[in-house]
XYZ file of C-alpha atoms in Angstrom:
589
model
C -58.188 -46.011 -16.260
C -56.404 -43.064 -14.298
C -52.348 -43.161 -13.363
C -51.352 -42.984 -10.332
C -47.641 -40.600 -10.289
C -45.398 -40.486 -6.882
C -45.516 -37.092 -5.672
C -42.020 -35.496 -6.712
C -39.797 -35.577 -3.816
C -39.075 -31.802 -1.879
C -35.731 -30.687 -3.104
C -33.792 -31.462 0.768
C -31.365 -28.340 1.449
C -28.769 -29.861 3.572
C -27.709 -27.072 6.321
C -24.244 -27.087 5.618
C -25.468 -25.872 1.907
C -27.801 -23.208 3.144
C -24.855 -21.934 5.510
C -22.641 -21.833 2.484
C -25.314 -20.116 0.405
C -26.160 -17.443 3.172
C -21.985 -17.108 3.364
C -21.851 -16.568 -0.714
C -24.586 -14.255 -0.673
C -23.008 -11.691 2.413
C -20.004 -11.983 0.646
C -21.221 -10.678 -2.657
C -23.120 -8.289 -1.054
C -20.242 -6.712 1.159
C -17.659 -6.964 -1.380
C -20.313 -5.245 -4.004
C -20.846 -2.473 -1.681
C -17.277 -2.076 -0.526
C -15.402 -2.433 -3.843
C -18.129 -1.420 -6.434
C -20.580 0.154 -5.406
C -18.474 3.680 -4.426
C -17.375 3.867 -8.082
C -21.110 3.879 -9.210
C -21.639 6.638 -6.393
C -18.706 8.269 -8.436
C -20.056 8.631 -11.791
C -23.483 9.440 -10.078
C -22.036 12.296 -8.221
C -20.227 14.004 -11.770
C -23.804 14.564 -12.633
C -25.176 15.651 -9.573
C -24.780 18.678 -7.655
C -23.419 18.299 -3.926
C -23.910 14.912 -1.711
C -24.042 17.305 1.516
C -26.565 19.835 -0.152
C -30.416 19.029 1.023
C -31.555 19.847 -2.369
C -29.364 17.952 -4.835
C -30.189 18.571 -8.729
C -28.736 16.800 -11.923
C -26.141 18.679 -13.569
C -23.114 19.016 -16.410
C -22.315 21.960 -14.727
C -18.833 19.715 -13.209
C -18.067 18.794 -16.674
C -17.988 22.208 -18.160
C -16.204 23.779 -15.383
C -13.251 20.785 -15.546
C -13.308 21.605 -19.340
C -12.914 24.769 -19.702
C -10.522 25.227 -16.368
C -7.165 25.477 -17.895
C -5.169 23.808 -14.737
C -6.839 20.434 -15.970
C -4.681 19.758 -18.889
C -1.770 21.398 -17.833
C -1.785 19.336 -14.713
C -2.814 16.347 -16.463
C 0.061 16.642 -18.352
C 2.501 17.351 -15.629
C 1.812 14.679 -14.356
C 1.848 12.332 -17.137
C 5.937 13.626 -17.828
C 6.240 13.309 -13.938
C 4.842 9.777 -13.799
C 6.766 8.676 -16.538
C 10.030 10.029 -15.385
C 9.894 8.153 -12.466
C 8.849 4.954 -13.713
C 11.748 4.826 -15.627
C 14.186 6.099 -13.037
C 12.609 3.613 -10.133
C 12.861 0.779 -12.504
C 16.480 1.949 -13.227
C 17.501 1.044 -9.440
C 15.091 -1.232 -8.711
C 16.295 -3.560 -11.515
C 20.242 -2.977 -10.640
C 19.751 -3.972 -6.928
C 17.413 -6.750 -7.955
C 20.361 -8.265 -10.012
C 22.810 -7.197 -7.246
C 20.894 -9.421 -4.830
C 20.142 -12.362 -7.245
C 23.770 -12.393 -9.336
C 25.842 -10.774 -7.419
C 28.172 -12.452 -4.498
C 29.291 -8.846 -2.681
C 29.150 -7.894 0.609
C 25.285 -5.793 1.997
C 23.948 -7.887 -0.747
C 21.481 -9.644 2.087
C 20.635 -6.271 3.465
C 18.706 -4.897 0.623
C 15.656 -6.917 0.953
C 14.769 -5.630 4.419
C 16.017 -2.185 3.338
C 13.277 -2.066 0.692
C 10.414 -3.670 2.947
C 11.032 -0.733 5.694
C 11.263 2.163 2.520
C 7.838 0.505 1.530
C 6.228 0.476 5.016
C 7.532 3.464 5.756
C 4.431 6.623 5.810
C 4.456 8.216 2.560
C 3.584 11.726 4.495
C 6.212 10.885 6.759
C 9.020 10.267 4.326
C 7.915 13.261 2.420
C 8.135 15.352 5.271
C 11.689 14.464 6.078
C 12.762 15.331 3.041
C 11.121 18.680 2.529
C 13.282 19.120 6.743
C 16.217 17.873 5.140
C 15.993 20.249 1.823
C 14.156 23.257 3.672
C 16.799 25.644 2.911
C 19.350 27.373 6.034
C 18.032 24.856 8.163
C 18.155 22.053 6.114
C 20.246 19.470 7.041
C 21.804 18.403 3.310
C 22.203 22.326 3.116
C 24.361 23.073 5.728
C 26.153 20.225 4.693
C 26.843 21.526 1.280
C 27.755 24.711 3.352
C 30.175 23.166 5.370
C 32.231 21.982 2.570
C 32.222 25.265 0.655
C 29.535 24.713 -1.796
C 27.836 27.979 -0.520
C 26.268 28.915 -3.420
C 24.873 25.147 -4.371
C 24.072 25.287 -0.569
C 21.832 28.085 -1.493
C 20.109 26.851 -4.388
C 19.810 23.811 -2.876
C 15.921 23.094 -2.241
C 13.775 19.970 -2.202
C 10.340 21.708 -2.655
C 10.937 21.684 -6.470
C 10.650 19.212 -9.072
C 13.919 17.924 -8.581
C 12.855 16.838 -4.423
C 9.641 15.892 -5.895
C 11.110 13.554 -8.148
C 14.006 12.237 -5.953
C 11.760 11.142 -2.961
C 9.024 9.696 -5.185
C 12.004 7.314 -6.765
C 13.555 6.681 -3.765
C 10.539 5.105 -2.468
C 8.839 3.734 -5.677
C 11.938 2.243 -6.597
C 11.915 0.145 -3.058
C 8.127 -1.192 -4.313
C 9.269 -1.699 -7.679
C 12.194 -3.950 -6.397
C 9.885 -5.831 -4.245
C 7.783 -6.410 -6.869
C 10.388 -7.587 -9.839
C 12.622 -9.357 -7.010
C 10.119 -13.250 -7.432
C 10.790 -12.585 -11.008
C 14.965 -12.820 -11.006
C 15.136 -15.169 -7.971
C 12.806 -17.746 -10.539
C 14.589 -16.732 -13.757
C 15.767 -20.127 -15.267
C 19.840 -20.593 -14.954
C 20.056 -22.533 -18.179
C 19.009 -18.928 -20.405
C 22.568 -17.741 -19.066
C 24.282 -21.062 -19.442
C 23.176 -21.003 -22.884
C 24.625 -17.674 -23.790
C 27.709 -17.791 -22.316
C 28.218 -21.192 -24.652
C 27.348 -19.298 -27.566
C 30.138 -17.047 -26.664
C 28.184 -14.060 -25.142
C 30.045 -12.072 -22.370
C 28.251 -12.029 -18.914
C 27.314 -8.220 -20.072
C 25.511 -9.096 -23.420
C 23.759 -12.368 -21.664
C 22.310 -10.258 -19.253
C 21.222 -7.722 -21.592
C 20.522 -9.351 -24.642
C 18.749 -12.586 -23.325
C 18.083 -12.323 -19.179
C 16.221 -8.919 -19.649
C 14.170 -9.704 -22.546
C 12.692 -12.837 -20.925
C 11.828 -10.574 -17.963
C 10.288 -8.343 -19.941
C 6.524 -9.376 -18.699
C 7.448 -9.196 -15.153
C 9.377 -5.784 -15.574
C 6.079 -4.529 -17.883
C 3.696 -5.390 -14.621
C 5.997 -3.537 -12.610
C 6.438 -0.211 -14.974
C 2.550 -0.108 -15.097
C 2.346 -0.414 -11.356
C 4.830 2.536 -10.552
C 3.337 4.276 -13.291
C 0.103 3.922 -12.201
C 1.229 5.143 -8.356
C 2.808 8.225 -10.252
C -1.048 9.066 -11.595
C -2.469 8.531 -7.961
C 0.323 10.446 -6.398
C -1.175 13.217 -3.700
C 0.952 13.012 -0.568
C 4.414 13.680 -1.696
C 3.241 16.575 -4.390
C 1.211 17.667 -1.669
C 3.972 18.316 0.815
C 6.747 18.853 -1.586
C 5.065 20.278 -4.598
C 2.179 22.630 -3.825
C 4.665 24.812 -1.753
C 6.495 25.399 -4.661
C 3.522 26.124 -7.586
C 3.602 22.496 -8.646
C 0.480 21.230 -9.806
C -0.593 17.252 -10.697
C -3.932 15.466 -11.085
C -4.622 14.621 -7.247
C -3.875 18.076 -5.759
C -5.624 19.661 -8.923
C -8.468 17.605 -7.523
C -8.067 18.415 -4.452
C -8.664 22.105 -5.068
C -11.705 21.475 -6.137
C -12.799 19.842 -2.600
C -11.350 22.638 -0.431
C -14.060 24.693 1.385
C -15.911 21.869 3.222
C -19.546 22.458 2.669
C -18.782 25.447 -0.439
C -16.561 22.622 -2.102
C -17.467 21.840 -5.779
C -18.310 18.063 -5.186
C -19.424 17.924 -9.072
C -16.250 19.541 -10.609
C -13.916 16.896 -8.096
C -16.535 13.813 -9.350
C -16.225 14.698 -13.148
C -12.624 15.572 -12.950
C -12.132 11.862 -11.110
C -13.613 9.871 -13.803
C -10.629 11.177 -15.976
C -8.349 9.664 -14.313
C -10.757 6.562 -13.357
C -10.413 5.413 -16.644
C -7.332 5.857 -17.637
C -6.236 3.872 -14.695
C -8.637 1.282 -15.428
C -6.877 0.384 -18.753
C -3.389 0.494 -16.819
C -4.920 -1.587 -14.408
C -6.659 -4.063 -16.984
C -3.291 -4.178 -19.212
C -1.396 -5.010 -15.629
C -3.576 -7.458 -14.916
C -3.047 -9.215 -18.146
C 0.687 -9.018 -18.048
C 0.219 -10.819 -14.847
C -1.945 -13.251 -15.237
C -4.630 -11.909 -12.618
C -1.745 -11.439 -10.136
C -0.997 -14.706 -9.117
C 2.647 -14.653 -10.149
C 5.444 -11.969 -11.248
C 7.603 -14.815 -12.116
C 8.085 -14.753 -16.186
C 10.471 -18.182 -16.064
C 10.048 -21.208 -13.828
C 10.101 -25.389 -13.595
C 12.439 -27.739 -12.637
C 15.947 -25.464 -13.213
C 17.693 -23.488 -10.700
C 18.144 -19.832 -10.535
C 21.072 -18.371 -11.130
C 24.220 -18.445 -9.409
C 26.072 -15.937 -7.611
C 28.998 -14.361 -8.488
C 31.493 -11.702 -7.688
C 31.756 -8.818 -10.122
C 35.515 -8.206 -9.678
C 36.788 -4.938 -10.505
C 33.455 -3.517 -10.063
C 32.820 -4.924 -6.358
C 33.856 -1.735 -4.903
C 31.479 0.499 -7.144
C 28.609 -1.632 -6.698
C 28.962 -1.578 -2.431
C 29.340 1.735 -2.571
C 26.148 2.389 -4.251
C 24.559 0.123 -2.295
C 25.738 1.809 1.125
C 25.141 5.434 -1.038
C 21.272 4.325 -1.303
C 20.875 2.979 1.948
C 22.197 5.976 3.465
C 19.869 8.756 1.110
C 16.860 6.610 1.622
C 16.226 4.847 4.639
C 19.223 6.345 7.392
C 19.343 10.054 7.063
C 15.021 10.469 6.798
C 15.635 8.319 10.121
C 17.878 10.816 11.380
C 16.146 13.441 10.534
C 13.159 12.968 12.001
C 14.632 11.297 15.071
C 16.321 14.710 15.603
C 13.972 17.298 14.610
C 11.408 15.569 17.738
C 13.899 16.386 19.786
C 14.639 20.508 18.160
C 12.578 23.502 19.745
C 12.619 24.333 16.190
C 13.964 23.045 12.504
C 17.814 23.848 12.366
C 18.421 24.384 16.381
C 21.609 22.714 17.970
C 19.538 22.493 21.272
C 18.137 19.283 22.324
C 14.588 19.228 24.139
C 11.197 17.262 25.280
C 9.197 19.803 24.997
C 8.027 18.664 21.641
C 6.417 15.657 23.341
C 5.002 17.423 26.036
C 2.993 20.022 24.430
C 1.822 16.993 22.110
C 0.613 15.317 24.934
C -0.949 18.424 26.484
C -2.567 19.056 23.488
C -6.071 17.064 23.743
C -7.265 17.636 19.608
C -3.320 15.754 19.424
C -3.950 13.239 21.675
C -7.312 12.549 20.260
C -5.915 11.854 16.372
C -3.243 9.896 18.191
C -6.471 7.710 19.558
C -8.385 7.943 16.338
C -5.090 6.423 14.687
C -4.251 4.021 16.511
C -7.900 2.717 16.737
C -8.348 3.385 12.478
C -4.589 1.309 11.963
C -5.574 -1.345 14.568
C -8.961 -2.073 13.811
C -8.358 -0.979 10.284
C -5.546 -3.577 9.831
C -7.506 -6.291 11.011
C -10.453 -5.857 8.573
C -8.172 -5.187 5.896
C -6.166 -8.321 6.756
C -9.713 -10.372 6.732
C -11.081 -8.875 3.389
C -7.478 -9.361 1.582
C -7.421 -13.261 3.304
C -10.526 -13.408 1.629
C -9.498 -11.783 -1.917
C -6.158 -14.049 -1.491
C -8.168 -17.451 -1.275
C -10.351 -15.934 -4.469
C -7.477 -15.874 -6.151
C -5.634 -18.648 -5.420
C -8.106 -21.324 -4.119
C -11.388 -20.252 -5.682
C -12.659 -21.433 -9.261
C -16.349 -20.387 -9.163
C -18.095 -16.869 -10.139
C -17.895 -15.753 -6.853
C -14.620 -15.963 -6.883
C -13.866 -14.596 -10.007
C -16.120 -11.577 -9.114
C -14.130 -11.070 -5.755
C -11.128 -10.965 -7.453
C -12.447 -8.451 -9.931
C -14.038 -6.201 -7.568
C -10.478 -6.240 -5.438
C -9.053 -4.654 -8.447
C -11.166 -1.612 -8.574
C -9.577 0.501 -5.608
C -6.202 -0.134 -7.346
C -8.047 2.170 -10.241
C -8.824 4.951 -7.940
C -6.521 6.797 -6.451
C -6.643 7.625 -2.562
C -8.062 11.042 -3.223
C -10.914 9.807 -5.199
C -11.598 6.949 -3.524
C -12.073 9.131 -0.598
C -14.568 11.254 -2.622
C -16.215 7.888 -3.782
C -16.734 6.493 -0.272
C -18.044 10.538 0.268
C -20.540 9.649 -2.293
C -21.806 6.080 -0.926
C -22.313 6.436 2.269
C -24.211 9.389 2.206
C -26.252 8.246 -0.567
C -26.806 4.781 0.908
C -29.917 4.126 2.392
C -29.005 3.483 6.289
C -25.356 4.145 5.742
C -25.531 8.184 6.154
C -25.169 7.699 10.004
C -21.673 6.429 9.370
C -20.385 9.859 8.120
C -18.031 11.953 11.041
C -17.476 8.426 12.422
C -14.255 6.779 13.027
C -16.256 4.123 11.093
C -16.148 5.690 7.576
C -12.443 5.717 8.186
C -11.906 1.894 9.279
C -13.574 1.058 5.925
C -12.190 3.570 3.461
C -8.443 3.010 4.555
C -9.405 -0.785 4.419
C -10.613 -0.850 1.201
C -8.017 1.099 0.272
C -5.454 -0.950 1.663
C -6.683 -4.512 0.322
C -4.378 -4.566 -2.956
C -1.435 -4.131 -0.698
C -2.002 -6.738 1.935
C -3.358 -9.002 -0.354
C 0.427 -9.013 -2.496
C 1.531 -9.631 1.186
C -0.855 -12.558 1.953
C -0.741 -14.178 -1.332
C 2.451 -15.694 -1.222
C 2.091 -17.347 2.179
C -1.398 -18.575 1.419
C 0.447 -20.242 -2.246
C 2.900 -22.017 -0.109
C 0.348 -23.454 1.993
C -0.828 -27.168 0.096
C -4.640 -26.855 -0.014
C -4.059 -31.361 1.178
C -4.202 -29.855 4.497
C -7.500 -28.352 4.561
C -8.689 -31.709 2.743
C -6.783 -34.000 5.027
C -9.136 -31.591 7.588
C -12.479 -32.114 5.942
C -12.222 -35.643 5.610
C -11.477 -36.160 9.155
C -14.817 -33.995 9.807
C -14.265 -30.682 9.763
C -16.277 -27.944 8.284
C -14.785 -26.233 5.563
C -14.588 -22.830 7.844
C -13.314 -24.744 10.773
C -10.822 -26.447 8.301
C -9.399 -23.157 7.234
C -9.555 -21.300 10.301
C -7.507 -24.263 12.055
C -5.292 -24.962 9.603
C -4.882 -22.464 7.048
C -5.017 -19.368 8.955
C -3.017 -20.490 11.648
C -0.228 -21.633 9.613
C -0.321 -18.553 8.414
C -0.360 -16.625 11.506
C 3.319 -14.684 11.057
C 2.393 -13.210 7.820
C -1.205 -12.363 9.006
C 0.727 -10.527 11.824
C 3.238 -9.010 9.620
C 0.376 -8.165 6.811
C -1.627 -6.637 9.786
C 1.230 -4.297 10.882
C 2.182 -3.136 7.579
C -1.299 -2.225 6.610
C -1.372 -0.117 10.073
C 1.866 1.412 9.639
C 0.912 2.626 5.815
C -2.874 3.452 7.037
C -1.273 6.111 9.495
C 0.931 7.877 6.299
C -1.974 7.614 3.755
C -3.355 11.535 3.683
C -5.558 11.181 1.023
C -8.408 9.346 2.242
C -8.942 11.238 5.903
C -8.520 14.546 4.313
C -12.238 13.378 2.815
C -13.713 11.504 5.162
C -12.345 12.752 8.018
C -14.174 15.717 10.484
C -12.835 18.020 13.668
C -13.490 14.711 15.993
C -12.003 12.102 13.831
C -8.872 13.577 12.410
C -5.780 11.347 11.913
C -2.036 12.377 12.843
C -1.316 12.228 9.148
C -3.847 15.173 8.415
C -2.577 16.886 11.881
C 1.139 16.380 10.664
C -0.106 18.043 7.399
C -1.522 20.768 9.394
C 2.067 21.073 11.331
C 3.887 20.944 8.078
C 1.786 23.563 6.633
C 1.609 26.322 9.938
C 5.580 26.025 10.002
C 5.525 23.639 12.810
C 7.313 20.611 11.269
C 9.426 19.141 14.211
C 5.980 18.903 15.646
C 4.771 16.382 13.529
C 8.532 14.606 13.597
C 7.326 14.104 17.409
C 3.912 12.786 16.698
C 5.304 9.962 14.289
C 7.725 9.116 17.224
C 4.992 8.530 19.377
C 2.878 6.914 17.069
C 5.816 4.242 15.561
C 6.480 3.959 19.223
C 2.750 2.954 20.382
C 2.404 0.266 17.397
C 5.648 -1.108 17.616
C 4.137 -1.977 21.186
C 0.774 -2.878 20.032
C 2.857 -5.195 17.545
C 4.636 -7.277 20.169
C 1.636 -7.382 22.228
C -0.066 -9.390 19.276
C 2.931 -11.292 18.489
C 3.080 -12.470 21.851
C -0.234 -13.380 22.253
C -0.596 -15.447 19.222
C 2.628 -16.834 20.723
C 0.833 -18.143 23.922
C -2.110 -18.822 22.028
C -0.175 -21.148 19.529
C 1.831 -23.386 22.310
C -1.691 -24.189 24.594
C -3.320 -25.162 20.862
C -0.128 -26.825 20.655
C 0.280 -28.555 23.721
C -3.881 -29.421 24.128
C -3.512 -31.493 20.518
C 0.007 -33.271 21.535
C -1.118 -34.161 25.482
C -3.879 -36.160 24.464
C -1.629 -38.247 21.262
C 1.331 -38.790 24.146
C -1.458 -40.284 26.609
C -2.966 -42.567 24.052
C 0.954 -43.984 23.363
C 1.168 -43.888 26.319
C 4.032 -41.632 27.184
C 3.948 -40.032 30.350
C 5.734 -36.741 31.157
């Protein structure tokens, strides 16, 4: 007697699954070859020979020049003392104004904030340029000053291409990212820590020391490795301000080795990388731990209020006055002096002229970075701003592998610095079957400044996608939606401001950042920040003064043109969803 079995039913693959599973699958594949793929092409290229030679051979030959090249350890220690020096002094200020905006009730308190968000968008090559105008000597600005109130001989000595101006500039701004980092950290501190002390019998003094500090500590830690990390990656400020002076650190010492175009020793840059590579990776992994994966800087919360405000007394004066002392050394007189120098034939003159913008825009290799820029920042910005969306809802929304491999892979650009990610991205795409085209291409520079822009905007975006309650999107779904139509309607237009503001910040930095273009750039696709480098290394500063003018001038355009269009854009949405609800209740206009 035979048994008859029912055929097994065919598995049924619902198309909403297969979309999802053709959506997983692109975005493991373009986050793999974006984020982790480059830093395989990295170690590849430390054994290999050239990625532009036709005939490329396996070496050690990059190795055993980096070893036995004597500027490697002396600049590797240079720049350990010079990252450490300012880690300490940016957390120094960044911690005093954080607790003069959180405790304190003085006057310019509310000011600091935006203070430090402009110091922190502001172009790293930029900022570094004004201060090697301000410090340049006779001309200098802060020099004349010193000789106008008979300091000659200070006035003389006076010089900001040193390691004193390399220092000062790199804590003036580092300090403004360190305070924007620490900031969620004192705002959240728990009230009751203080309240606690000060019934104990502790002054306000030892409370803040001996109790409010310590239980910062985590938060502050994240923040030292950050800074400290930036001071390893450092290229543009010890570019401009260093190098002219015999200073040597890690990213210019690499940077020798890639000078010379197609005679450039690709191996001894690649093996030289890895160096740093990993000891950034073990900053990066020890940050990451201190912060939990970078959802939160905040090292006390619940139910308690911060802490309360209150006037320092006798010290009110002293703190305002170093408050207005910092806003005026960091943020107003760069301002000035770049504002002024566009207008000066030349560094130093009392005359007053255009002509600075109209041999710019005579100039056609000028007016073609200007293009390339604003193209790179625009279109740049907006892929950055998708990709860190993207790495924000990993981390904040998503539970699964992919997720967890997103947020993992967002993390390994934050372990190469610009220079070597350049060389990296060098290494991919010409190594990449089908990718090679992309090389001389404005292309090769939308991706590289967006992946190396994705840690920044996704700090931005990660906030504003937290406050966002993820009943929305459900509310959404059960009504019908898809899950992308759910989060495109919902999510991502609530969040449309900070996408904005995200979107110009990334463009704004992506113009300043030198180290990337200066690798995957070419003569047809070079960016003002490599052309300002140019300027600032033919003598022709005020030049480049003039080019950031126009440049700042051009976004700040672009930027109201998109705020006002997701303006208009916002009130039809608005209006087409509320005309419909008024005519089914029946209200008529």
């Amino acid at each position: 007697m035979s048994t008859l079995t029912a055929p097994r039913p065919r598995p049924v693959i619902r198309p909403a699954a297969a979309v999802g599973m053709i959506i997983k699958t692109i975005s493991l594949l373009v986050f793999t070859w974006l984020f982790v793929w480059p830093l395989g092409m990295l170690v590849y290229g430390a054994f290999n020979s050239s990625p532009l030679s036709g005939n490329q051979t396996w070496t050690l030959a990059g190795f055993q020049r980096v070893l036995t090249d004597p500027d490697t350890f002396g600049s590797l220690g240079a720049t350990m003392v010079y990252s450490i020096v300012i880690t300490v002094l940016s957390m120094a200020v960044a911690i005093f104004f954080a607790t003069v905006t959180t405790r304190m009730d003085v006057p310019f308190r509310r000011l600091i904030t935006p203070v430090m968000v402009i110091l922190v968008a502001m172009p790293t090559v930029l900022y570094s340029l004004s201060w090697a105008m301000l410090g340049a000597g006779p001309a200098g600005m802060i020099n004349k000053f010193l000789d106008a109130i008979s300091l000659d001989s200070l006035a003389a000595a006076f010089t900001t291409r040193s390691w004193f101006g390399l220092v000062l500039v790199t804590v003036l701004k580092a300090s403004a990212l360190a305070y924007m980092i620490i900031l969620g950290a004192f705002r959240n501190q728990n009230s009751a820590l203080e309240e606690a002390a000060r019934i104990s019998g502790a002054g306000r003094m030892r409370s803040f020391i001996g109790i409010e500090l310590p239980a910062l500590l985590p938060a502050l830690g994240a923040a030292s490795l950050f800074i400290f990390v930036k001071g390893l990656e450092a290229f543009e400020t010890p570019a401009v301000l260093g190098q002219p002076a015999g200073i040597e650190v890690y990213a210019t010492h690499i940077y020798d080795y890639l000078r010379g175009g197609y005679e450039a020793d690709y191996s001894a840059a690649s093996a030289s990388s890895l160096v740093i590579v990993l000891i950034l990776a073990v900053l990066v992994l020890a940050q990451l731990k201190l912060t939990g994966g970078g959802r939160t800087y905040t090292s006390v919360g619940g139910r308690s209020k911060g802490a309360a405000l209150r006037k320092p007394g006798r010290w009110t004066v002293l703190v305002v006055a170093m408050t207005l002392f910092y806003f005026f050394i960091a943020l107003v007189l760069p301002i000035i002096q770049v504002v002024l120098s566009a207008f000066q034939p030349y560094l130093g003159s009392q005359e007053l002229t255009t002509q600075n913008f109209e041999r710019l825009l005579e100039t056609p290799n000028v007016m073609r970075a200007l293009r390339t820029t604003i193209i790179v920042s625009t279109v740049g910005g907006l892929l950055t701003v998708v990709l860190a969306l993207v790495v924000s809802f990993a981390f904040v929304r998503m539970r699964g592998r992919l997720g967890r491999f997103i947020q993992l892979a967002s993390w390994v650009p934050a372990a190469m610095p610009g220079l070597v990610l350049g060389l990296a991205f060098l290494w991919s795409v010409l190594m990449t079957p089908g990718t090679r085209p992309l090389y001389g291409t404005v292309w090769i520079l939308v991706i590289g400044l967006a992946v190396a822009t994705v840690p920044l905007a996704t700090r931005t975006l990660e906030g504003a996608l937290a406050q966002i309650s993820v009943d929305m999107e459900e509310a959404s779904r059960i009504a019908g939606d898809s899950f992308l139509r759910a989060v495109t309607t919902v999510t991502v237009r609530l969040m449309g401001p900070s996408l904005i503001s995200a979107w110009f910040l990334v463009a704004i930095t992506m113009s300043g950042i030198l180290d990337v273009p200066i690798l995957l750039g070419s003569a047809s696709t070079e960016m003002i920040s490599t052309i300002s480098f140019g300027f600032y290394n033919s003598g022709e500063t005020v030049l480049a003064s003039a080019l950031y003018v126009i440049f700042t001038c051009a976004m700040a355009g672009l930027a109201g043109i998109a705020f006002l269009a997701w303006f208009i854009v916002r009130t039809l949405v608005s209006r087409s969803v509320t005309r419909p609800r008024a005519e089914e209740l029946g209200v008529t206009s």
